[in-house]
XYZ file of C-alpha atoms in Angstrom:
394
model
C -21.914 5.034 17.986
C -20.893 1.943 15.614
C -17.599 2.659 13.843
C -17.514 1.016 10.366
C -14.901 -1.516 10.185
C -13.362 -0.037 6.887
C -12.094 3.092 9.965
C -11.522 -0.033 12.090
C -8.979 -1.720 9.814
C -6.578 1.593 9.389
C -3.538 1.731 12.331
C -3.120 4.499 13.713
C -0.296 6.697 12.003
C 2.221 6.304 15.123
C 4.623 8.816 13.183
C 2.497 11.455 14.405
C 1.618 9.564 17.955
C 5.364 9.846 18.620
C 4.923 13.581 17.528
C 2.366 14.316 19.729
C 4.808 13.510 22.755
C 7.435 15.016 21.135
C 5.479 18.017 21.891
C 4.643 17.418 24.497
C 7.850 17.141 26.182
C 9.081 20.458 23.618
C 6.919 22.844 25.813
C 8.174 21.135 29.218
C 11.804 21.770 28.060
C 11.562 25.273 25.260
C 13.629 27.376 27.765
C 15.948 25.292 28.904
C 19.416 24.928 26.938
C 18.413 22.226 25.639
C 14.784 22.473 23.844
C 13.768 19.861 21.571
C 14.993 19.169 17.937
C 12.909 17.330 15.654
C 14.295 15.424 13.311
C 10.704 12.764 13.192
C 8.787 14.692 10.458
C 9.332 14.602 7.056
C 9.022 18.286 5.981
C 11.131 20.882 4.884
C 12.315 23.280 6.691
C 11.905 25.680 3.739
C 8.703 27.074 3.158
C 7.408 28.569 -0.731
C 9.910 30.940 -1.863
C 9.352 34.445 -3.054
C 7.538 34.499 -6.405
C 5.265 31.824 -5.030
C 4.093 33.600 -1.537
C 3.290 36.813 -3.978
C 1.454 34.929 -6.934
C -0.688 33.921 -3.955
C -1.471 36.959 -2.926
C -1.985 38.415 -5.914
C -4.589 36.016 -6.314
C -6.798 36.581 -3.410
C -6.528 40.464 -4.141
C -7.604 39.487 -7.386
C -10.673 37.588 -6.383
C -9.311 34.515 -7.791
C -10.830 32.296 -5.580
C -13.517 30.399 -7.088
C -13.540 26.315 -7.894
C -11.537 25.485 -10.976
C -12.002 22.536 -12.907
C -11.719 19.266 -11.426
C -8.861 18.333 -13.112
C -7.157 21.579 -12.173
C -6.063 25.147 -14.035
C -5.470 24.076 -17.553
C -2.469 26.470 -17.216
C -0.700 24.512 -14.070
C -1.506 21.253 -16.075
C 0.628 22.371 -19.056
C 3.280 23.820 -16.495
C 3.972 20.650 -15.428
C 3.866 19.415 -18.630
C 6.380 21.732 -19.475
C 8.877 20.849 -16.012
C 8.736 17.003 -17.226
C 9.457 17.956 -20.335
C 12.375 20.062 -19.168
C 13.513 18.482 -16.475
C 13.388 14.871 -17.755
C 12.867 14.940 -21.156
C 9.304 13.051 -21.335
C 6.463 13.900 -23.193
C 4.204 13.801 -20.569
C 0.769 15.462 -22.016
C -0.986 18.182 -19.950
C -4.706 16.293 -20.525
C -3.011 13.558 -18.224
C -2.408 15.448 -15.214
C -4.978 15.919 -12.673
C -4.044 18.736 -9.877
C -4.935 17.011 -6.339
C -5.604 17.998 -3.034
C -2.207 16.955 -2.267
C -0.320 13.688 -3.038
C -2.947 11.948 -0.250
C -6.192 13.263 -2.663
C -3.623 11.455 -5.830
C -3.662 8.551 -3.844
C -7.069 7.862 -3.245
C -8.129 8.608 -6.182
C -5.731 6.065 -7.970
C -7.573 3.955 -5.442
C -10.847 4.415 -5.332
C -10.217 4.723 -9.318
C -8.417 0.898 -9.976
C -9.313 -1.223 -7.160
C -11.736 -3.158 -6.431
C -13.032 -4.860 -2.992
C -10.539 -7.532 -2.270
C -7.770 -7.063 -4.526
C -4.592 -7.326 -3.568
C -1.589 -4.205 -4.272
C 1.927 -5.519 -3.300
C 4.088 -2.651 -1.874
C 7.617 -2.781 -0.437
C 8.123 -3.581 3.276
C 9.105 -1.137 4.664
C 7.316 1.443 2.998
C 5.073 4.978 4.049
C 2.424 3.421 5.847
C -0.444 5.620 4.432
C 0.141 4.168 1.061
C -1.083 1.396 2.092
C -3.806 2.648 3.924
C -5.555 4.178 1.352
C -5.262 0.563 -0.220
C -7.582 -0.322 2.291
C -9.793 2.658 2.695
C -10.583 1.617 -0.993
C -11.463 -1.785 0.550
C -8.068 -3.556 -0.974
C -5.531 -5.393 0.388
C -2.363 -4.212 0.885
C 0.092 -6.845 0.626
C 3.967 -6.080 1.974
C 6.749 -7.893 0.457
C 10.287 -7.896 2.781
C 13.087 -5.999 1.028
C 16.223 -5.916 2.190
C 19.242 -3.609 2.234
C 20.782 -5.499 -0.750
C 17.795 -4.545 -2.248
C 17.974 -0.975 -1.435
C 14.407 -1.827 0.270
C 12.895 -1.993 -2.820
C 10.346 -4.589 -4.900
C 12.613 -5.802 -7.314
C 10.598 -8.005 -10.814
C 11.615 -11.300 -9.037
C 10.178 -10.441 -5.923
C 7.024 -9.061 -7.641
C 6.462 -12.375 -9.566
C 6.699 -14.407 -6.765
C 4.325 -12.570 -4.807
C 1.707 -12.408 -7.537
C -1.566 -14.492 -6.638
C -4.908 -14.711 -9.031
C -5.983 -11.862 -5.978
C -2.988 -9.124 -6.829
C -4.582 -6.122 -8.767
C -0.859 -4.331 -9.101
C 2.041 -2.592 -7.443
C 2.411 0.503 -5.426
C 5.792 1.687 -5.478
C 7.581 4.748 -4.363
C 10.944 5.796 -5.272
C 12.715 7.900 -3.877
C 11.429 6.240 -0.789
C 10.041 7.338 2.310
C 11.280 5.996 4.911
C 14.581 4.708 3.410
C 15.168 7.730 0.663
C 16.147 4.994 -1.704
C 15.265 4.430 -5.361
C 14.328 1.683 -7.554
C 17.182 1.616 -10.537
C 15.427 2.220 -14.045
C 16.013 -1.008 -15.723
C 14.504 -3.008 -12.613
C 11.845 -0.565 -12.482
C 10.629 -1.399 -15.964
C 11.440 -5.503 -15.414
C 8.476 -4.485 -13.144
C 6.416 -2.675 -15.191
C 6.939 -5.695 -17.723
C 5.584 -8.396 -15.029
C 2.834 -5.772 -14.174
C 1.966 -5.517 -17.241
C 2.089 -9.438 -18.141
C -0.097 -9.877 -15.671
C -2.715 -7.536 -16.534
C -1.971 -5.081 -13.886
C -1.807 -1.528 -12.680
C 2.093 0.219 -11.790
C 1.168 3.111 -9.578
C 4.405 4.820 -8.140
C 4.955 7.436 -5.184
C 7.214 10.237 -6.947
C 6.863 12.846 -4.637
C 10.224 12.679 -3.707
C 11.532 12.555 -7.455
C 12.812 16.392 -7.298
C 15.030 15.559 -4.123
C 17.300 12.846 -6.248
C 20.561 13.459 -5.527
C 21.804 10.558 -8.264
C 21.954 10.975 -11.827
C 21.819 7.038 -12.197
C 18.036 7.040 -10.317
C 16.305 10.733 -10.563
C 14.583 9.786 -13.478
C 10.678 9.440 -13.606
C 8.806 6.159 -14.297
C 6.568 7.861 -16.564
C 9.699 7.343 -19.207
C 8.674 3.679 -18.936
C 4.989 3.228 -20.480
C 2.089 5.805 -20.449
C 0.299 3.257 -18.468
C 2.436 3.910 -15.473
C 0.187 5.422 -13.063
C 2.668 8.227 -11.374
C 1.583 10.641 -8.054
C 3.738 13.056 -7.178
C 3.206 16.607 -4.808
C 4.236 20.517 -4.422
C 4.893 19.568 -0.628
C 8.806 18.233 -1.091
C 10.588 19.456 -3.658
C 8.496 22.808 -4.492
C 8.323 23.308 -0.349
C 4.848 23.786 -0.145
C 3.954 21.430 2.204
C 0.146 23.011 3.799
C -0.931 24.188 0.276
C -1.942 21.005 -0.081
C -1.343 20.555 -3.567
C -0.123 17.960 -5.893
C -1.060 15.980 -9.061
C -1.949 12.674 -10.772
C -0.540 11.671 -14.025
C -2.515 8.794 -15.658
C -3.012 6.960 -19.066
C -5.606 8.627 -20.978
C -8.182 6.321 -20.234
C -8.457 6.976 -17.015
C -8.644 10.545 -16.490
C -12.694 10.337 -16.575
C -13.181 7.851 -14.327
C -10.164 10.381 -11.983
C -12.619 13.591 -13.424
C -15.863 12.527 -12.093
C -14.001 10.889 -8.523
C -12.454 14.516 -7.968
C -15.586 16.306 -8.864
C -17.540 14.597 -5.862
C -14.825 13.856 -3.189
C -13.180 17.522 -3.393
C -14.428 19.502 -6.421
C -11.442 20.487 -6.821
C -7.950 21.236 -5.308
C -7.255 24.899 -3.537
C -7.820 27.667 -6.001
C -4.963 29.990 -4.422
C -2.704 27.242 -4.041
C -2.679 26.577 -7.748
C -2.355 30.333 -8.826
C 0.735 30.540 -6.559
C 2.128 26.951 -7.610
C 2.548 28.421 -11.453
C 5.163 30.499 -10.167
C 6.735 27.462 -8.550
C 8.074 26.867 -12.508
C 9.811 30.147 -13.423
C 13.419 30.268 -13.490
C 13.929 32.153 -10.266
C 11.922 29.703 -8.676
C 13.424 26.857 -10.128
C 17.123 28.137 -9.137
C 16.152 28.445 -5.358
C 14.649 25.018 -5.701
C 17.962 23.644 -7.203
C 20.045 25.719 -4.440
C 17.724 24.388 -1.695
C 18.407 20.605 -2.968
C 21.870 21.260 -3.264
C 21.352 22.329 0.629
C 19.695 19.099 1.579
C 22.299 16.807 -0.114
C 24.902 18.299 1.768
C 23.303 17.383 4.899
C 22.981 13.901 3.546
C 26.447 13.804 2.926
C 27.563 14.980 6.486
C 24.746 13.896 8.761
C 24.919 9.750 7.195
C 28.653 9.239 8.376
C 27.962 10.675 11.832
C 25.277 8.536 12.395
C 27.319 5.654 11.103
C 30.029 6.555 13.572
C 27.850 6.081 16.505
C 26.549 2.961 15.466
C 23.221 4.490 13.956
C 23.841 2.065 11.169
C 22.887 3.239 7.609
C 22.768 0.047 5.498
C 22.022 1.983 1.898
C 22.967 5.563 1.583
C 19.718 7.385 0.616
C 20.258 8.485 -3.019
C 16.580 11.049 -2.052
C 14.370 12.593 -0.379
C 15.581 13.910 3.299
C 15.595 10.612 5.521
C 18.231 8.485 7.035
C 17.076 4.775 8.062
C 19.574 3.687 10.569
C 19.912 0.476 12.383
C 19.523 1.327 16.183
C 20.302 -2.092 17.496
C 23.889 -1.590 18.589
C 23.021 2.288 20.078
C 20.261 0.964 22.165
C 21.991 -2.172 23.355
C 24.184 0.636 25.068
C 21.536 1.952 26.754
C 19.779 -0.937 27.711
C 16.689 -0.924 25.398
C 15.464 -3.467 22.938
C 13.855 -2.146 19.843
C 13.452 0.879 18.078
C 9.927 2.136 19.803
C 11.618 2.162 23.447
C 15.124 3.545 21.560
C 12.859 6.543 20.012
C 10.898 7.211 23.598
C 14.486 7.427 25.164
C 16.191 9.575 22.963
C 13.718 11.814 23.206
C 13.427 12.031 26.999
C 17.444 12.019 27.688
C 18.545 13.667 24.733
C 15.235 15.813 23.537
C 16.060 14.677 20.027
C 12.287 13.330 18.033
C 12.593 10.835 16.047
C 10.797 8.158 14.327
C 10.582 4.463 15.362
C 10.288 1.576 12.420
C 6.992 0.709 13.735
C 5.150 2.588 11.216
C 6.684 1.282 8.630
C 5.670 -2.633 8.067
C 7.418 -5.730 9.632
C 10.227 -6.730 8.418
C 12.679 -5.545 11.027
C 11.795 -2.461 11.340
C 11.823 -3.031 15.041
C 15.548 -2.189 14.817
C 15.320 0.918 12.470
C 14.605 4.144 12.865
C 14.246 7.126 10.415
C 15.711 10.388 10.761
C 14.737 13.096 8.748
C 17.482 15.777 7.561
C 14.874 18.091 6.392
C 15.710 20.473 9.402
C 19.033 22.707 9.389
C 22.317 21.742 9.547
C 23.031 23.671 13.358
C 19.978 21.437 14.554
C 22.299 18.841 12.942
C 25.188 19.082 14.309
C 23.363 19.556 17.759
C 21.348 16.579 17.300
C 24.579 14.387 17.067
C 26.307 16.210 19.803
C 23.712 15.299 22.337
C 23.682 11.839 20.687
C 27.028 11.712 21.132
C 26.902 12.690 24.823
C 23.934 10.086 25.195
C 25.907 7.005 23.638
C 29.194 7.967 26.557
């Protein structure tokens, strides 16, 4: 059977390739003393807390189940409304927020919504590789631009302008970042916007991270910028809901019909029970676990960073988001006798049944020596993670 070559042009994901060994090897070695700890996918260890797990239940014993709109519960939409309102102090209008089937179902439809066949979206390298997948699923270009740590791996306005080609329909941005859990500062993030915006362009920005800032100076939201930012953010990260598959779309007025009629025939709509039990994601016992739990994952930031660092795990730019850590494995492997971050990755996990996550997913531009760690598990599998690193490195 023919394959069409829009399948043909997307990589593999190779995050969850190296996860699929991972567990592999996890059933060889559960009941040993030393089973596997996986530190290679980016998901909390938290799940939905109390008042979220019930409003869900109440709904299915209430028989809400049924589509909603395809733009989402007009009550979630002004919920969030409300929380950016709160939270960061932007009018952000609830007629411009479109409830997705997850941050992926955002993401396409920003797509499938703004690009056309051949243009061109410039995104960070490195960067989450299915960001710019679904560039080309929506039979664009994705374009990566080398960042470096001085750059906090981020598309800075200079960079953007000399990238820029009669082909480039816009930026795709995400900050914080995954796989570096940096974030673009605000005033280069609107120098941007303004060469974006010069140009004719589109800003779209990943913000699903945004709730996991852990620095005043950059957990702010672009949508403070211009109402034509084009912002996607999710319920997975911060509100811990990662398999309700839920998340949203906040876009300038005149596109939320174009985003409408999209929704309506890809997914109808997003899960109905997810979105009952996501209002409760906003009241203020909800929001005070979310705050402690945040609290919890900057703390293991703060202790996990300088014991990689101490190895040799090099982390250029201390994440300022988000749960990752992208160290520089050269020197660590070099002790073993390995070259690169792929072999590094395949030998830590077979000699010291820690998963990780090689740079390979993540563009180019040396990412062969990086790899990403993600602190989203608990602070014992921490602290045991480095102890068998430790006992690895000699």
């Amino acid at each position: 059977m023919r394959i069409s070559s829009r399948a043909e042009k997307i990589e593999p994901f190779y995050v969850m390739e190296v996860a699929k060994a991972a567990s592999a090897l996890a059933r060889e070695v559960a009941h040993t003393d030393r089973p596997m700890i996986f530190l290679n996918i980016g998901e909390p260890d938290f799940t939905a807390p109390p008042l979220v797990q019930e409003a869900a239940v109440r709904a299915v014993r209430a028989g809400a189940t049924q589509y909603t709109q395809a733009t989402g519960l007009e009550l979630l939409r002004e919920r969030i409304s409300g929380w950016y309102r709160q939270r960061f102090g932007v009018d952000v209008p609830a007629r411009r927020i479109v409830i997705t089937a997850g941050a992926s179902a955002a993401l396409q439809l920003a797509c499938l919504a703004l690009i056309e066949a051949g243009d061109e979206i410039l995104l960070p390298d490195p960067s989450y590789p299915c960001n710019r997948h679904f560039v080309t699923a929506a039979e664009g270009r994705a374009v990566l631009v080398p960042t470096t740590a001085a750059e906090r791996f981020q598309l800075s306005a200079a960079k953007v302008e000399a990238a820029w080609t009669d082909r480039t329909r816009g930026v795709l941005l995400a900050s914080p970042s995954n796989p570096t859990g940096t974030s673009i500062a605000p005033d280069e993030l609107r120098r941007i916007h303004e060469v974006v915006s010069r140009r004719g362009g589109i800003t779209l920005i990943d913000e699903i991270y945004l709730g996991l800032s852990h620095d005043d100076a950059f957990g702010q939201t672009a949508l403070a910028i211009d109402d034509q930012v084009i912002s996607i953010n999710s319920f997975s990260k911060y509100f811990n809901m990662t398999g309700w598959r839920l998340g949203w779309l906040v876009v300038p007025d005149a596109i939320v019909p174009a985003v409408e009629r999209l929704a309506q025939n890809l997914f109808i709509c997003a899960s109905t029970v997810a979105q009952h039990a996501a209002l409760a994601c906003f009241e203020p016992e909800s929001i005070a676990e979310y705050e402690r739990r945040r609290a919890e994952f900057k703390a293991r930031r703060d202790w996990f960073i300088p014991q990689l660092n101490a190895l040799g795990l090099t982390v250029p730019v201390e994440p300022d988001g988000a749960f990752y850590a992208w160290a520089d494995c050269t020197e660590f492997a070099r002790k073993l006798g390995i070259e690169g971050s792929w072999d590094f990755a395949f030998e830590v996990m077979k000699r010291a049944h820690v998963a990780i996550t090689p740079g390979r997913d993540f563009g180019t531009a040396e990412t062969a020596r990086f790899v990403r760690f993600s602190t989203a598990s608990s602070m014992a599998h921490l602290e045991e993670a480095i102890a068998r690193l430790k006992t690895l490195a000699g």
